[in-house]
Coordinates of C-alpha atoms and ligand atoms in Angstrom, one line a residue:
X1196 CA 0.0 0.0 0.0
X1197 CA 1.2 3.8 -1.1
X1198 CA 0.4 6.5 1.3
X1199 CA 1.3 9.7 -0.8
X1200 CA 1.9 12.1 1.9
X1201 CA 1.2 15.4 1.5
X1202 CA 2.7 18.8 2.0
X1203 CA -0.5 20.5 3.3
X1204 CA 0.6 19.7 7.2
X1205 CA 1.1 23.2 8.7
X1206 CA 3.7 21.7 10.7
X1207 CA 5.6 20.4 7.5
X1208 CA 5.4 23.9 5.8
X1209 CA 8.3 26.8 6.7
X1210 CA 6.5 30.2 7.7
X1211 CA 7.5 32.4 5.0
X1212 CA 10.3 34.6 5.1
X1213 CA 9.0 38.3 6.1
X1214 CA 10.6 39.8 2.7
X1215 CA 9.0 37.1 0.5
X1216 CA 5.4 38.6 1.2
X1217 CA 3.8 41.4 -1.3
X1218 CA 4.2 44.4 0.3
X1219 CA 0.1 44.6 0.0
X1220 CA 0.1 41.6 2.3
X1221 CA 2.4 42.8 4.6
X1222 CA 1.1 43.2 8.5
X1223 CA 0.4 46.8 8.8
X1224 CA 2.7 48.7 11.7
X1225 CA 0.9 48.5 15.2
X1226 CA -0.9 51.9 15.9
X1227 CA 1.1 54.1 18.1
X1228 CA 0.7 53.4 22.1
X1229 CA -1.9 55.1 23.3
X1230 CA -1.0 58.4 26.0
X1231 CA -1.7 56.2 28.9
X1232 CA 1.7 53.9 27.9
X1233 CA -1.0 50.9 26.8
X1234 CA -0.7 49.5 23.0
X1235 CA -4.1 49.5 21.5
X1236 CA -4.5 46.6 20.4
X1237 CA -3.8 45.3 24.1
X1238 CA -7.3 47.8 25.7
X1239 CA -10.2 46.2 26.3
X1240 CA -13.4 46.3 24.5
X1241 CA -16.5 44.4 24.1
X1242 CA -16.3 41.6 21.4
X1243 CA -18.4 42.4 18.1
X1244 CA -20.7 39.6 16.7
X1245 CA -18.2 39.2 13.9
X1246 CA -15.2 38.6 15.7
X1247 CA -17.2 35.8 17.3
X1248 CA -18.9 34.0 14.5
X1249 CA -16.0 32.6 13.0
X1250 CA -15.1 30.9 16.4
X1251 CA -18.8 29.6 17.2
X1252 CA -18.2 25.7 15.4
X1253 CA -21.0 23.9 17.6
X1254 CA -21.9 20.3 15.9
X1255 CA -24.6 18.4 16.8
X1256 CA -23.2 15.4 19.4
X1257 CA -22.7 12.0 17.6
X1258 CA -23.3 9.1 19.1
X1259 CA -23.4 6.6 16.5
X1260 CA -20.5 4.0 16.0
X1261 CA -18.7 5.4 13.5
X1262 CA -18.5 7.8 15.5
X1263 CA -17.4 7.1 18.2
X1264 CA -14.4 4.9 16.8
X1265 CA -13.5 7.5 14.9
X1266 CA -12.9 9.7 18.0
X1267 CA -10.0 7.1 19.1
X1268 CA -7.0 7.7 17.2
X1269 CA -5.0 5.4 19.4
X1270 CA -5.5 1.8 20.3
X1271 CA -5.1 3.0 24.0
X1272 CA -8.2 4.8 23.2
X1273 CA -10.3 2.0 21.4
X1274 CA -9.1 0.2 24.8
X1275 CA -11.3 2.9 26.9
X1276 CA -14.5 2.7 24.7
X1277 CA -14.1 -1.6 24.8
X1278 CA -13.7 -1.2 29.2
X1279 CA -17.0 1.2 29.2
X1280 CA -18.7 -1.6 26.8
X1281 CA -17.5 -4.8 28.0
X1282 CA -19.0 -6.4 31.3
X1283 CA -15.6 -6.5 33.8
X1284 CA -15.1 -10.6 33.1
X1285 CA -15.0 -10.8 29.5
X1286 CA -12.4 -7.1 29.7
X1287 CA -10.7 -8.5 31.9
X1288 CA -10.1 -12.0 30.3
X1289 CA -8.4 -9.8 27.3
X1290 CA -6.7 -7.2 29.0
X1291 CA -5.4 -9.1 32.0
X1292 CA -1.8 -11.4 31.8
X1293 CA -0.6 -14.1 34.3
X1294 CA 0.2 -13.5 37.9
X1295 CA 2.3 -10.0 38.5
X1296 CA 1.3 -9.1 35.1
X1297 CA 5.0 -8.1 35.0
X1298 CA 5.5 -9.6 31.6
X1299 CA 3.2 -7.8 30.0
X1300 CA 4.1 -4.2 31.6
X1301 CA 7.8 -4.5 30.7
X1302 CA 6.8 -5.9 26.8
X1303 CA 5.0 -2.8 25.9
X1304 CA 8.1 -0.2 27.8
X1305 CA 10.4 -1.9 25.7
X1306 CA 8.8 -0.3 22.7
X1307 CA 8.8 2.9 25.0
X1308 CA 12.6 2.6 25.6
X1309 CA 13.7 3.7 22.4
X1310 CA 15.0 6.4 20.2
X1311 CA 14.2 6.6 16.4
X1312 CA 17.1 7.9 14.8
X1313 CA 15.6 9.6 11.9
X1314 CA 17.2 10.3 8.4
X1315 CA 16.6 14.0 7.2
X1316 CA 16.0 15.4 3.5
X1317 CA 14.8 12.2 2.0
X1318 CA 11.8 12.0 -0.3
X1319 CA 9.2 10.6 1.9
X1320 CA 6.0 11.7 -0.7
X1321 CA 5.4 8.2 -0.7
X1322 CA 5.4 5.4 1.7
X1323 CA 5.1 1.7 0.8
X1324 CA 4.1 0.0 3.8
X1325 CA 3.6 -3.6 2.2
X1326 CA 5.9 -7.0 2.5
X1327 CA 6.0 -10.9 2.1
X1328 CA 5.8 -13.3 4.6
X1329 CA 5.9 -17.1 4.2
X1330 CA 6.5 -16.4 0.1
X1331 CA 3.3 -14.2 0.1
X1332 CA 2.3 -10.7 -0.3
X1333 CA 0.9 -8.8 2.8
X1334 CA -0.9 -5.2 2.4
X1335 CA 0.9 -4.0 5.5
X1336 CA 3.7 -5.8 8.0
X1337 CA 1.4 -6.4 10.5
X1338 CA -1.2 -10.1 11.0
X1339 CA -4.0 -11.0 13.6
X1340 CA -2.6 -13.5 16.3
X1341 CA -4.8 -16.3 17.2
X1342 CA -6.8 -15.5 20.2
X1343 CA -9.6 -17.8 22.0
X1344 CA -13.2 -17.4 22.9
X1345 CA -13.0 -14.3 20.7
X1346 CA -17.0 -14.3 20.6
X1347 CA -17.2 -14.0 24.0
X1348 CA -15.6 -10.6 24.1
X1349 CA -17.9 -9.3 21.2
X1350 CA -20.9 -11.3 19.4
X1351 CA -18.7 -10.4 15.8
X1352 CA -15.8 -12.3 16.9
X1353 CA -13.6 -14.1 15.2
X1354 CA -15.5 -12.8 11.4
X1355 CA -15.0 -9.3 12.7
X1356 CA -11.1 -10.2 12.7
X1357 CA -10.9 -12.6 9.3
X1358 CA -13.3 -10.0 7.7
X1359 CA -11.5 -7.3 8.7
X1360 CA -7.7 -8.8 8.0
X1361 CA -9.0 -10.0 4.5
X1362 CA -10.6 -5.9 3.8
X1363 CA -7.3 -4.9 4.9
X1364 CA -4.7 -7.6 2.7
X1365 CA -3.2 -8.9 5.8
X1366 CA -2.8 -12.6 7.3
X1367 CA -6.1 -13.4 10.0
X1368 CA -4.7 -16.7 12.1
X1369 CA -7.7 -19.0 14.0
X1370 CA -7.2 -20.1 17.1
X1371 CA -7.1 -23.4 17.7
X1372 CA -9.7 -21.8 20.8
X1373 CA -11.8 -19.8 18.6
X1374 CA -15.3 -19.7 18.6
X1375 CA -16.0 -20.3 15.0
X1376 CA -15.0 -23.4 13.4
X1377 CA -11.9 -23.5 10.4
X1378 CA -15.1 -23.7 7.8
X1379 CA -17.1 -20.8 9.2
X1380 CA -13.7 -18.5 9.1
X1381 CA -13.1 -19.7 5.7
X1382 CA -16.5 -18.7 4.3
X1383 CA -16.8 -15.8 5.9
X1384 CA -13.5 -14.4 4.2
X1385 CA -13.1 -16.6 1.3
X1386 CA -10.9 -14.0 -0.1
X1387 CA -8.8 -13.7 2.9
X1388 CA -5.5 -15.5 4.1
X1389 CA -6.0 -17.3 6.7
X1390 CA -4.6 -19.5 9.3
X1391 CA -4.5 -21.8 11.4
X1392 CA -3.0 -22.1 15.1
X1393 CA -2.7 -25.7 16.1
X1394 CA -2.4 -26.6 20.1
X1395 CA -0.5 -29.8 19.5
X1396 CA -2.0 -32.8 21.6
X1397 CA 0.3 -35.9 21.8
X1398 CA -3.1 -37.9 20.9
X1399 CA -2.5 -37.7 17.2
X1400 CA -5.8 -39.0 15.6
X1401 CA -7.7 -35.1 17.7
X1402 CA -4.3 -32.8 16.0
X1403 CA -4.4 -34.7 12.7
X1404 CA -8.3 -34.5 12.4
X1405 CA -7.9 -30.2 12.7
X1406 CA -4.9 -29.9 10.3
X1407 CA -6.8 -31.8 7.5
X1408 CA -9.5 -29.7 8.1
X1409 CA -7.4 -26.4 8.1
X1410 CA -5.9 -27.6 4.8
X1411 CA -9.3 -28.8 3.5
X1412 CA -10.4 -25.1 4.1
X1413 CA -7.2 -23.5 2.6
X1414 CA -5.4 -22.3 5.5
X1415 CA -1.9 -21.9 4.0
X1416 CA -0.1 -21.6 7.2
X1417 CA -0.1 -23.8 10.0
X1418 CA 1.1 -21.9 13.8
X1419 CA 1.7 -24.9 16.7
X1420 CA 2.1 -22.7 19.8
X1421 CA 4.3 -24.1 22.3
X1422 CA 4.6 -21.8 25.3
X1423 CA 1.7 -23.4 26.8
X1424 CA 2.7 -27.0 29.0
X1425 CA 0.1 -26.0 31.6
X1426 CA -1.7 -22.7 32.1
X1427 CA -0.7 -19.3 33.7
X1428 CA -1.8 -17.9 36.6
X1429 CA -4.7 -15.2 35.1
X1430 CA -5.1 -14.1 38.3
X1431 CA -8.0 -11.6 37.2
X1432 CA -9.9 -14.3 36.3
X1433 CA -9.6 -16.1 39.2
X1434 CA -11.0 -13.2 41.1
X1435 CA -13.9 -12.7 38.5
X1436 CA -14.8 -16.2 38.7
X1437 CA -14.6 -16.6 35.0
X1438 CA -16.4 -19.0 33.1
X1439 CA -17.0 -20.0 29.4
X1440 CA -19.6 -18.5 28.5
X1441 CA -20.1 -16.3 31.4
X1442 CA -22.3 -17.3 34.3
X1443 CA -25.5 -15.0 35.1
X1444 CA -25.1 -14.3 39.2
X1445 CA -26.0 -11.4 40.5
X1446 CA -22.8 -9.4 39.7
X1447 CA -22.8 -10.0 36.2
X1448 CA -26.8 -9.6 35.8
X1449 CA -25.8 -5.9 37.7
X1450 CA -22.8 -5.4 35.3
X1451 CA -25.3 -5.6 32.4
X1452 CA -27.8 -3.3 33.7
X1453 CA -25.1 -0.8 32.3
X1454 CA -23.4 -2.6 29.5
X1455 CA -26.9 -3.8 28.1
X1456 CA -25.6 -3.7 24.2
X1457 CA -22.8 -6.5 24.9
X1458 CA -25.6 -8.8 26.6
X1459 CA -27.9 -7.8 24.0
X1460 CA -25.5 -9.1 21.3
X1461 CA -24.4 -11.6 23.5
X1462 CA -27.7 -13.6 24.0
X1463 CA -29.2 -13.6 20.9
X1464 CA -26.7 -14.4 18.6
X1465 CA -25.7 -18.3 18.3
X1466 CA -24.2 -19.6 21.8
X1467 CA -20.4 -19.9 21.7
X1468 CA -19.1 -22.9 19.5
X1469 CA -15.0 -23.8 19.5
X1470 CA -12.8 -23.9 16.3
X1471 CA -12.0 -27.5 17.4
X1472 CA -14.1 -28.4 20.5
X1473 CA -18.3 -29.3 20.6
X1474 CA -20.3 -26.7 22.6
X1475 CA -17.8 -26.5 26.0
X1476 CA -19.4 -25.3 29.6
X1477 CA -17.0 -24.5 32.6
X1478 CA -14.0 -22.5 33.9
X1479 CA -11.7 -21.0 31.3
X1480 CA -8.6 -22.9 33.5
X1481 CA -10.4 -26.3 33.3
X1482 CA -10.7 -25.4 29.5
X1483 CA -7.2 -24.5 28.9
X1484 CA -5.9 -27.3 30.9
X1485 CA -7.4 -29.7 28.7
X1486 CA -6.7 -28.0 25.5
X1487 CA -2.5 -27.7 26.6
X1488 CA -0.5 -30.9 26.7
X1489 CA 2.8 -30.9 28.9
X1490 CA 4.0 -34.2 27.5
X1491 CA 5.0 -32.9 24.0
X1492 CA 8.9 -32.5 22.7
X1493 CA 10.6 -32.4 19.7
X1494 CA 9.2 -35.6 18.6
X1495 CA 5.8 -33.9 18.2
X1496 CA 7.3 -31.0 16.1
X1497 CA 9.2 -34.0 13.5
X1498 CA 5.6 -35.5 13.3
X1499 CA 3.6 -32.6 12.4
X1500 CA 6.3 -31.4 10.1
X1501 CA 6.1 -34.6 8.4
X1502 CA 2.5 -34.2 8.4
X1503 CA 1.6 -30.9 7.4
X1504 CA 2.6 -29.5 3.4
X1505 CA 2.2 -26.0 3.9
X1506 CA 3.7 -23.4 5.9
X1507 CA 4.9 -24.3 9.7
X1508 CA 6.2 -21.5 12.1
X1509 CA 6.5 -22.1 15.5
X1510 CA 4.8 -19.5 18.0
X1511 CA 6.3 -18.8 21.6
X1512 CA 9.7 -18.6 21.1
X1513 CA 11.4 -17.1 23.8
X1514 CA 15.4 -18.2 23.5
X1515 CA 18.3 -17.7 20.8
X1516 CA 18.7 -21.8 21.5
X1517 CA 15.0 -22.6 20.6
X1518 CA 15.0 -20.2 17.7
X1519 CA 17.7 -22.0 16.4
X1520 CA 16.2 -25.7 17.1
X1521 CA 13.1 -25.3 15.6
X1522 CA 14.3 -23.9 12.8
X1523 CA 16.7 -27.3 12.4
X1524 CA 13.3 -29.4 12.9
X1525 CA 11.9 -28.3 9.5
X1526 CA 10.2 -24.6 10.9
X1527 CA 9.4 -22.0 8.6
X1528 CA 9.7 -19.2 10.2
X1529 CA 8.6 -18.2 14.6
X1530 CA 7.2 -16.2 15.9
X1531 CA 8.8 -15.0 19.3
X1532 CA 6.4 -14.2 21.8
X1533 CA 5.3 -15.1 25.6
X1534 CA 1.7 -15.7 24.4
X1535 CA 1.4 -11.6 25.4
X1536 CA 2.5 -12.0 29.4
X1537 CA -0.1 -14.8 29.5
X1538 CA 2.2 -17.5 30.5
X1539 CA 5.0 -16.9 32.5
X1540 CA 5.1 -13.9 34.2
X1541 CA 9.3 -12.5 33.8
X1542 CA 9.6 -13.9 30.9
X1543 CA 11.7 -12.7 28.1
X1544 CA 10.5 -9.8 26.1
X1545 CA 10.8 -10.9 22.6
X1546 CA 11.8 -7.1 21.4
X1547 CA 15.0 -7.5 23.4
X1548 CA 15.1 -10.9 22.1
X1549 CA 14.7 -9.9 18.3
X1550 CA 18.3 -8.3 17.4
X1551 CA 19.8 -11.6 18.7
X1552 CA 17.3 -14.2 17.0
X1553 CA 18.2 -12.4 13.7
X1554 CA 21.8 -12.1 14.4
X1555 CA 21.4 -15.7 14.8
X1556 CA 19.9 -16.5 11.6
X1557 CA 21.9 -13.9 9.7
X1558 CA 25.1 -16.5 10.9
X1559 CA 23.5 -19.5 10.3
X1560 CA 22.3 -18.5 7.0
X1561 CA 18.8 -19.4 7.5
X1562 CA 16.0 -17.4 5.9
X1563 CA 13.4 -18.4 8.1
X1564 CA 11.2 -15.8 8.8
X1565 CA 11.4 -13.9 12.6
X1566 CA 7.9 -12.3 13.5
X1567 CA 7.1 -10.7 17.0
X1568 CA 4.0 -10.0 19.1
X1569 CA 3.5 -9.2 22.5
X1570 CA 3.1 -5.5 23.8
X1571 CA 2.4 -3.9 20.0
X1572 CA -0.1 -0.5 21.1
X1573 CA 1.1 1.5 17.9
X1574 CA 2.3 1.6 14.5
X1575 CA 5.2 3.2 16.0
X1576 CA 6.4 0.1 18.0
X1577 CA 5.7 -2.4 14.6
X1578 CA 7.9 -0.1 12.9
X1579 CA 11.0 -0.3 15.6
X1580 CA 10.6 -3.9 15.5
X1581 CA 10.9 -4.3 11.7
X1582 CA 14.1 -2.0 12.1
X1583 CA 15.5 -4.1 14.6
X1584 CA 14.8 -7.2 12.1
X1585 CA 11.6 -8.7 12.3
X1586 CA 10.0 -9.7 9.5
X1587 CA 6.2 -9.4 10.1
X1588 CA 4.8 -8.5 13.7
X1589 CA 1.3 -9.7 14.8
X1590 CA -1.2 -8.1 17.3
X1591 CA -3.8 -9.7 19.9
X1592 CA -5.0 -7.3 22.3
X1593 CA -4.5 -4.3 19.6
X1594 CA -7.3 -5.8 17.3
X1595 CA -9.7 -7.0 20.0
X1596 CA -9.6 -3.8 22.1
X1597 CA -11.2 -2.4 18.4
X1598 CA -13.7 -5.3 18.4
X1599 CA -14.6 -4.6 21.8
X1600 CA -15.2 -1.1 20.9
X1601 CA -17.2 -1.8 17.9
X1602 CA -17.1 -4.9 16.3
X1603 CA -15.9 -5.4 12.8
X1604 CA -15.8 -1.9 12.6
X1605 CA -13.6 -1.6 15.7
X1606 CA -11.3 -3.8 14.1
X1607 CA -11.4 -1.1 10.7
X1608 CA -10.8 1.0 13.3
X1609 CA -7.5 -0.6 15.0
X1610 CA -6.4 -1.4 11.3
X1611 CA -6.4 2.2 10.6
X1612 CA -4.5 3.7 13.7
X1613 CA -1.9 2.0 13.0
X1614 CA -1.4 2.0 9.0
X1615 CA -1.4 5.7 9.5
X1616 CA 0.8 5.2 12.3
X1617 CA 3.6 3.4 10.5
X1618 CA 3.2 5.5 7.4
X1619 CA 3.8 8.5 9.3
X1620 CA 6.9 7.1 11.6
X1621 CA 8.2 6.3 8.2
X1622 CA 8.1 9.4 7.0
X1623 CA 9.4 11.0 10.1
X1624 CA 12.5 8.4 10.5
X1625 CA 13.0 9.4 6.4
X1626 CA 12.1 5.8 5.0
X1627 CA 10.1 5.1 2.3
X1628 CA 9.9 1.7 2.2
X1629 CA 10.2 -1.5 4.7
X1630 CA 13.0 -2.3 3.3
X1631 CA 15.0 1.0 3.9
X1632 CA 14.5 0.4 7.7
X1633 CA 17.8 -0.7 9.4
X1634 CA 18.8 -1.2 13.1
X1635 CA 20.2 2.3 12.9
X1636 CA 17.0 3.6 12.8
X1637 CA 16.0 2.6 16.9
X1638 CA 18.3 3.3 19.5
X1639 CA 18.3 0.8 22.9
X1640 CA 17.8 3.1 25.7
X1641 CA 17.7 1.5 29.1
X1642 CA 19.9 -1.8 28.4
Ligands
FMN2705 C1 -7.7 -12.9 24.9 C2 -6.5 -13.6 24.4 C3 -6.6 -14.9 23.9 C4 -5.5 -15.5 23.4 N1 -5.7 -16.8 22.9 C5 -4.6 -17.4 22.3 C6 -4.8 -18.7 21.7 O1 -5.9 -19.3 21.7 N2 -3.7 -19.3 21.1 C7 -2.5 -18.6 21.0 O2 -1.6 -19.2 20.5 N3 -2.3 -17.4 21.6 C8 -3.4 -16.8 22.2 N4 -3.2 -15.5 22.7 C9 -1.9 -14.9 22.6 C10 -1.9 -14.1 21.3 O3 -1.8 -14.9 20.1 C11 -0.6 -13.1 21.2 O4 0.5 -13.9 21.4 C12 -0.7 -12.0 22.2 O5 -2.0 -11.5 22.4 C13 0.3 -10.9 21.8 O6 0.3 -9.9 22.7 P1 -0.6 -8.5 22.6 O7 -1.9 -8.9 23.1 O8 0.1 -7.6 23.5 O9 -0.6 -8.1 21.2 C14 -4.3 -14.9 23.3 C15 -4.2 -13.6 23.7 C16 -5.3 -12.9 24.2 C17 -5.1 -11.5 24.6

């Protein structure tokens, strides 16, 4: 995608020189100061209808959807309309991480602790903001990550995000959690590339029965996320009592005397089905714990490389070592990631983990491809990541804060923010291209 950037920013345009204006538009000399020492133009006087009635721009309030997202122009600020919208559990089931919630704090200041270095007097009319990943074109550097139980936080769910990513040219991945099966997704965006992450069970007949679906349906790319053995402490929704779906008590039937829209949309669309599971009741830990498998190894990773034709990256790297090792066992490309501070709380942040996975690679030769999530708030923090060598990012939280919002529309919405985002830190840092962006662009600070 081209942005053509143009030179109509006040900001981007010089004040003219005082001698380059016609002497006709010259500002006339201020009138002599009055006797009593005051300028005139500095004495009061009563305001004339005409000096107000360019000033007087009262609009009618809006409080339709459109507008509304389009008030947010940051994904912190979708994040405050989808807290006002969403009853506390679901919110908190997105927005919360495992135990200290440590993880997740220090993954988003590491994109904080940075300087762009930018490049000055380049031509920066226009910005390209497209790539390839996985030996396919992508409208922009930036995918959905697979989340679960996506309906839950918004009746669109998981179409809002395969509709959206196919409107938008970008990859939509399904969660091997989600709440629409791998034939629902594909219909919905026929168009769109999708797909598919894969919880890896050592009971082969349950994996193999999803990947020939997700092939049968198209899905080009197959993620097997391996940072969950067991579950992490999400301590929030311990406190909630969360459950799947969520439980009418008295708190929640109190929460939706004021968030009526969500349990509006919430009741009378279909009840939540899973991408790989019949209808589940019960506690989101009970589900998860039956879902992750601690027994798997390497072993497991040989067999579905055997097993699966298309693409295979491996999600949840969080070492150099591992990087390295999966890549030997027949990976594609990973993508490095603590599952957004869901997992282990102090674990590594894969931005500081990024320069050293590609300077890996770069030794080794290898040209699998590095991609990153966890923390990503802004186009600006894609952008230092692809300077510091990633080669696609993905976002979790980013997109649903937008569905949560909004719905598809939310998820426009989040798309937007941060295309413009990244076309405008490109411009800024002097680039032009994805290519052009080089570790000298981003400056460590704090390390
Ligand atoms: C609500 C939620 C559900 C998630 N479910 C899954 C999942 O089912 N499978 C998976 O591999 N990762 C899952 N993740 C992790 C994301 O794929 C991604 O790694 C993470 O959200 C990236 O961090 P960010 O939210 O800061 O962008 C989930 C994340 C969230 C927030």
């Amino acid at each position: 995608m081209t942005h053509t950037i143009q030179p109509n920013n006040p900001e981007a345009t010089p004040a003219p020189d005082a001698t380059d204006i016609p002497a006709a538009a010259q500002p006339k000399p201020s009138p002599a100061p009055a006797a009593s020492g005051v300028p005139a133009a500095l004495k009061r006087r009563i305001p004339k209808y005409s000096d107000l009635a360019p000033l007087m721009q009262f609009k009618k309030p809006e409080f339709s959807k459109e507008a509304r997202l389009k008030r947010a122009s940051t994904i912190w600020e979708l994040r405050d309309i989808a807290k006002r919208r969403t009853p506390q559990a679901p919110f908190d089931y997105t927005d919360g991480a495992a135990e200290g919630e440590i993880t997740l704090r220090r993954a988003r200041e590491a994109f904080l602790d940075i300087e762009f270095r930018p490049g000055i007097l380049r031509n920066v009319s226009k910005i390209d903001l497209s790539t390839e990943i996985l030996g396919k074109p992508s409208r922009l550097p930036v995918g959905i990550a697979p989340t679960g139980f996506t309906r839950m936080m918004q009746s669109e769910g998981e179409y809002a995000g395969s509709q959206a990513a196919e409107a938008a040219g970008i990859p939509y991945t399904l969660s091997t959690m989600g709440t629409a099966s791998i034939e629902d997704v594909a219909a919905a965006a026929p168009n769109g590339r999708n797909w598919f992450q894969l919880y890896l069970w050592t009971d082969r007949d349950r994996s193999l029965e999803l990947i020939e679906r997700a092939a049968k349906a198209g899905n080009d790319t197959l993620m097997v996320t391996v940072d969950t053995a067991v579950a992490g402490a999400r301590l929030r929704d311990v406190r909630n009592g969360m459950t799947i779906p969520p439980a009418l008590t008295v708190k929640t039937v109190l929460d939706a005397s004021y968030r009526p829209a969500w349990w509006f949309n919430f009741l009378t669309h279909e009840p939540l089905t899973f991408a790989s599971l019949s209808r589940y009741t019960g506690t989101v830990a009970d589900l998860i714990n039956s879902m992750f498998d601690p027994t798997l190894t390497f072993e497991d990773l040989d067999w579905l490389r055997e097993t699966w034709k298309g693409k295979l990256v491996v999600k949840g790297i969080q070492t150099v070592e591992d990087a390295r090792r999966v890549v030997d066992h027949g990976a594609d490309g990973v993508v490095l990631s603590n599952h957004g501070g869901r997992q282990l709380d102090r674990a590594p942040i894969p931005f500081h983990l990024l320069p050293e996975v590609k300077q890996a690679f770069t030794a080794d030769n290898s040209d699998a491809a590095i991609m990153l999530d966890t923390g990503i708030m802004s186009g600006a923090d894609i952008v230092a990541a692809l300077a510091l060598g990633a080669d696609f990012t993905l976002i979790g939280r980013a997109y649903l804060y937008g569905l949560m919002a909004g719905g598809r529309a939310g998820v426009d919405r989040t798309l937007q923010i941060l295309e413009k985002d990244m076309a405008r830190t490109m411009a800024l840092l002097g680039v032009s291209s994805i290519s052009e962006l080089t570790p000298e662009h981003v400056r460590l600070l704090n390390k």
